[in-house]
mmCIF file of C-alpha atoms in Angstrom:
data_model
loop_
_atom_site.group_PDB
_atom_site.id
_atom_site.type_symbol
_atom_site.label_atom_id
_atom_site.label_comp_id
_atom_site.label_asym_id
_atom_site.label_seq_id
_atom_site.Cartn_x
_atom_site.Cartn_y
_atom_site.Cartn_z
ATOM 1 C CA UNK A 1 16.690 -21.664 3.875
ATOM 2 C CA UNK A 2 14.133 -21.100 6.390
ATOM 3 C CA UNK A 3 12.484 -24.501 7.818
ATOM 4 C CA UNK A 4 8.516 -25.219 9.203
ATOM 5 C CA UNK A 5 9.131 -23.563 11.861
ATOM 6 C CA UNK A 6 11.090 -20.272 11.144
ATOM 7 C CA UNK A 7 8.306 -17.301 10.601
ATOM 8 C CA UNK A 8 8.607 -16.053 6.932
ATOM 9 C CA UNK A 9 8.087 -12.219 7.011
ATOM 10 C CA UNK A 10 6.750 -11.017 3.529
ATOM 11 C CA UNK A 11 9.337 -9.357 1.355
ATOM 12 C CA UNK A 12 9.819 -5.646 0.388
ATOM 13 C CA UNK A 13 7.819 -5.035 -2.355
ATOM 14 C CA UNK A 14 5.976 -7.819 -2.381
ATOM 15 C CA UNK A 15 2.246 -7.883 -2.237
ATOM 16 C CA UNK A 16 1.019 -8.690 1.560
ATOM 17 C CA UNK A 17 -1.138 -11.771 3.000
ATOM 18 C CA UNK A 18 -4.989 -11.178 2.576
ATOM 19 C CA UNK A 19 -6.778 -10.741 5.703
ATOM 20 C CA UNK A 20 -9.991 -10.312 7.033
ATOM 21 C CA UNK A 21 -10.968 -10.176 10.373
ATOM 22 C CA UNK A 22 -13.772 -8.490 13.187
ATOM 23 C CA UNK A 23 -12.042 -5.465 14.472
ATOM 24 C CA UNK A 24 -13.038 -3.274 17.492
ATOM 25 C CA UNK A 25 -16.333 -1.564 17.904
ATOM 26 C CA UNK A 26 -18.385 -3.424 15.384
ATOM 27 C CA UNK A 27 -16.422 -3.085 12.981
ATOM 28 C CA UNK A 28 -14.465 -5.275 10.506
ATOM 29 C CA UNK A 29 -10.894 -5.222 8.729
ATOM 30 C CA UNK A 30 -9.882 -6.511 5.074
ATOM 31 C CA UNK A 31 -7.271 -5.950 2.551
ATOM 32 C CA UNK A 32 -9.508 -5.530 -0.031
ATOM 33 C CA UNK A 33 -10.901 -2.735 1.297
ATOM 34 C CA UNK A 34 -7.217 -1.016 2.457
ATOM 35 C CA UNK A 35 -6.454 -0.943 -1.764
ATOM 36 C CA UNK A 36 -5.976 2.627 -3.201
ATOM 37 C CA UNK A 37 -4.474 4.165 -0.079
ATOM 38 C CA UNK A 38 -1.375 3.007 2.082
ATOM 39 C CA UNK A 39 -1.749 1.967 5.885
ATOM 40 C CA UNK A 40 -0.295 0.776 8.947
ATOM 41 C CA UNK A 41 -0.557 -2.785 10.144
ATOM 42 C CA UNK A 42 1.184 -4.009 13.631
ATOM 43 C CA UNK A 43 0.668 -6.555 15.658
ATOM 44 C CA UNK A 44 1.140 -6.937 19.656
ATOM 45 C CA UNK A 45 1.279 -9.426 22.237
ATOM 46 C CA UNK A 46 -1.818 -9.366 24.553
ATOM 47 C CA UNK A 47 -3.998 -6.138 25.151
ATOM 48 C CA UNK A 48 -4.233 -4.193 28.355
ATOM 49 C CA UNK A 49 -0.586 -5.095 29.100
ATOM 50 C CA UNK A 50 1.985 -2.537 29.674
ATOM 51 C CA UNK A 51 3.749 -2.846 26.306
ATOM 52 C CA UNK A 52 0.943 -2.515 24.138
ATOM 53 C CA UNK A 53 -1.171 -0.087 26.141
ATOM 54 C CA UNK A 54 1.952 2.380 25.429
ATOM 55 C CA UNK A 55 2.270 1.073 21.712
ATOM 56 C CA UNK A 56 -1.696 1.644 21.485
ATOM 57 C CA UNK A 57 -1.797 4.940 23.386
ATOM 58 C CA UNK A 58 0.981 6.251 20.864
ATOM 59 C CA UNK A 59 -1.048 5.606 17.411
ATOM 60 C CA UNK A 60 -3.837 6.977 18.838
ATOM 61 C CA UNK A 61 -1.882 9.924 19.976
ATOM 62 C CA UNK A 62 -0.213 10.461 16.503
ATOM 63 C CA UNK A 63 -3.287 9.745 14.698
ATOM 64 C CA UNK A 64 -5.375 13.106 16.822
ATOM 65 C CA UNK A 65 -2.694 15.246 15.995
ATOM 66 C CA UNK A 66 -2.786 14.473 12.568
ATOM 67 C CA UNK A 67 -6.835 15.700 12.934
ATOM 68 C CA UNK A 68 -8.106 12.439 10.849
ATOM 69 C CA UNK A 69 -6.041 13.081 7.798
ATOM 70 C CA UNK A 70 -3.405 10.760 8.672
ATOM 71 C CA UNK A 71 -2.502 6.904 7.688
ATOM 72 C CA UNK A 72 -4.698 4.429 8.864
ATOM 73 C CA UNK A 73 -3.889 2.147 11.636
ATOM 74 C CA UNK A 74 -4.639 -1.015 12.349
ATOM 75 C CA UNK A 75 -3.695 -3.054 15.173
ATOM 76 C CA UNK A 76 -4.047 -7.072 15.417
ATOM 77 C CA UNK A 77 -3.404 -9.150 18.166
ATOM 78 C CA UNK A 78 -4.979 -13.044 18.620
ATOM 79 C CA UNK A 79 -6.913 -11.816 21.857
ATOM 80 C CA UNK A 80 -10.699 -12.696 21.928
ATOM 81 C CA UNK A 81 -12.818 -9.883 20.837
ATOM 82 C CA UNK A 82 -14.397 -9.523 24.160
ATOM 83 C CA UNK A 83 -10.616 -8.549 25.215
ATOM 84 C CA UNK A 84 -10.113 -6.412 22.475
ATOM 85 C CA UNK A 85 -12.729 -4.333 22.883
ATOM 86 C CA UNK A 86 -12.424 -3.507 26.532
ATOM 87 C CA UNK A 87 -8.710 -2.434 25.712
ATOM 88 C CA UNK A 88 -9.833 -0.187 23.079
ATOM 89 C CA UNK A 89 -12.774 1.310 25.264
ATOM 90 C CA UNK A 90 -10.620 1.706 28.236
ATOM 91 C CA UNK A 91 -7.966 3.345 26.507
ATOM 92 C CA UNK A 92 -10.171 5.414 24.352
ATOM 93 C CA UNK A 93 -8.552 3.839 21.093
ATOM 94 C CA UNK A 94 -10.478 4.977 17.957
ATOM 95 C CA UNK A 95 -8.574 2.921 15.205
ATOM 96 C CA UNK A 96 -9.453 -0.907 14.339
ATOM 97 C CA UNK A 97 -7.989 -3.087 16.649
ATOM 98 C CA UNK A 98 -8.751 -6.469 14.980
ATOM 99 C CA UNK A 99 -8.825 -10.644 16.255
ATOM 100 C CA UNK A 100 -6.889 -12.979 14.365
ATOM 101 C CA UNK A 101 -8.413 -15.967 17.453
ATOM 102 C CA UNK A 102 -7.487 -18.349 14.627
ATOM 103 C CA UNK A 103 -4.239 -17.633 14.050
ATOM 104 C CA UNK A 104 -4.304 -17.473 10.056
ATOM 105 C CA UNK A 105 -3.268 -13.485 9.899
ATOM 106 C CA UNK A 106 -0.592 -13.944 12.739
ATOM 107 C CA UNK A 107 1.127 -16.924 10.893
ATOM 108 C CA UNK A 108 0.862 -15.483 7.159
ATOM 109 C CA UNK A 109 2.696 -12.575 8.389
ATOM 110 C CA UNK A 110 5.173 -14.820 10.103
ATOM 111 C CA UNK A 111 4.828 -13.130 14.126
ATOM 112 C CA UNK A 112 3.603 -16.379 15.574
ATOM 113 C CA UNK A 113 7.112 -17.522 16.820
ATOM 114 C CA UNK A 114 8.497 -19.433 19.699
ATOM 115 C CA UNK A 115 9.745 -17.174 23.190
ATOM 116 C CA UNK A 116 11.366 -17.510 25.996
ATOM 117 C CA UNK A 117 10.654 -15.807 29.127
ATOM 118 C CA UNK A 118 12.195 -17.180 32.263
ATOM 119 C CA UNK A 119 13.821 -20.422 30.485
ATOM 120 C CA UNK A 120 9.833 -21.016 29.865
ATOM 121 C CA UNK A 121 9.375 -21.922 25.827
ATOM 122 C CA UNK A 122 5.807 -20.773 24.347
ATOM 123 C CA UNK A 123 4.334 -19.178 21.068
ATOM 124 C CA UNK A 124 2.998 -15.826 20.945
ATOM 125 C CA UNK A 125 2.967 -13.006 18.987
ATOM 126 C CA UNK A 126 6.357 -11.081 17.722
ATOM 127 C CA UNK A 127 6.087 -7.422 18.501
ATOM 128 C CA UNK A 128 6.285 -6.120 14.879
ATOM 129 C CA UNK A 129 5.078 -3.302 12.343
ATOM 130 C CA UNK A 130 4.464 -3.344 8.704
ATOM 131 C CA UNK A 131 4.047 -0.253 6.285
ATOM 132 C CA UNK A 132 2.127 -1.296 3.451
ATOM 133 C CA UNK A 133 1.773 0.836 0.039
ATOM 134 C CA UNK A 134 -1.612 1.737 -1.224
ATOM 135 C CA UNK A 135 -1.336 -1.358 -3.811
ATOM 136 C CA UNK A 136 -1.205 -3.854 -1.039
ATOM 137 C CA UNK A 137 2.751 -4.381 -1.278
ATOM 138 C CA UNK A 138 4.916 -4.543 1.814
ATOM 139 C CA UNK A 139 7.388 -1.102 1.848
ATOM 140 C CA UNK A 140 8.911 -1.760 5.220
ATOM 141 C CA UNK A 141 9.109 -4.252 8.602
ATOM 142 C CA UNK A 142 9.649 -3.589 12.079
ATOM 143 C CA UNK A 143 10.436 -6.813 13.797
ATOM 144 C CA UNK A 144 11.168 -7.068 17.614
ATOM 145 C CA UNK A 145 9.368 -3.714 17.996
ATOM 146 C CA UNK A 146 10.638 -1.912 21.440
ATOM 147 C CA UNK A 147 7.958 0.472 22.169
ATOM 148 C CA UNK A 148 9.702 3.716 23.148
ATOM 149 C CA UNK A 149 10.391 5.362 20.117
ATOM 150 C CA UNK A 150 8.709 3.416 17.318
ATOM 151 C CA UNK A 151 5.434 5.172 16.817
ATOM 152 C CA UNK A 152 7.156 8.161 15.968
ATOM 153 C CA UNK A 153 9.679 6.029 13.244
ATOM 154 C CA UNK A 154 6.901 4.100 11.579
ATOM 155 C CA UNK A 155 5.159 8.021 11.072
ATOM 156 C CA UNK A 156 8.235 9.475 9.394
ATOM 157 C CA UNK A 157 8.817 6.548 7.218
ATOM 158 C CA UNK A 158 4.711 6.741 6.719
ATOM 159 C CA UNK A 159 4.704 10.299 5.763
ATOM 160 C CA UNK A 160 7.121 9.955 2.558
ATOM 161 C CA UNK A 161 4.338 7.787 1.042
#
């Protein structure tokens, strides 16, 4: 049985934690307004670092060549919005990349965990991936995302819904 501090991940099937949140460009996210169609939500570490650049770069890439007719995307990370949207400019990222600076979307979702880099302990934000249906219910997890490789998985399992 998990403790306080062990991140709960929502279960298969289960419905997923609300959220609501400003997103890149003006623009703002919520569950409510995901319901009737399925989508992609992941969350990374810091933006304009190496990892998530390529993590970014790679939805955005899958997204153009499905022409706009693909999944939606959504990226969160608990960067200020200031941060956020200099990462999506520079990169020329045209899905929601949203701020969770509170921390409420990161912990539902269980990603705010302890690391260790170094022998250094900190929190931060688990690399990880969640393919949600188009009731708001959880079909699959990645946790401890490694980039290379993982845009293309979450697609395929995407594309059978």
């Amino acid at each position: 049985m998990p403790d306080s501090t062990t991140p709960t991940f929502p279960a298969p099937g289960a419905p997923v934690p609300d959220f609501d949140m400003p997103a890149s460009r003006g623009r703002h996210v919520r569950l409510a307004d995901m319901r009737g169609r399925p989508f992609i939500l992941y969350f990374y570490p810091k933006a304009s670092t190496p990892g998530c650049t390529t993590e970014a770069c790679g939805f955005q890439e899958a997204l153009a060549a499905l022409g706009g007719t693909g999944i939606p995307v959504i990226g969160v990370s608990r960067d200020s919005m200031k941060a956020i949207d200099t990462f999506a400019d520079k990169q020329g990222l045209d899905f929601p990349l949203a701020s969770d600076a509170t921390g409420t979307v990161t912990e539902a979702y269980g990603v705010w965990v302890e690391k260790s880099q170094y022998g250094r302990k900190y929190m931060g934000i688990e690399r990880a991936t969640f393919l949600v249906d188009a009731e708001g219910r959880l079909v699959r997890t990645w946790r401890n995302v490694k980039v290379p490789g993982h845009v293309a998985e979450v697609m395929t399992a995407a594309a059978t819904l």
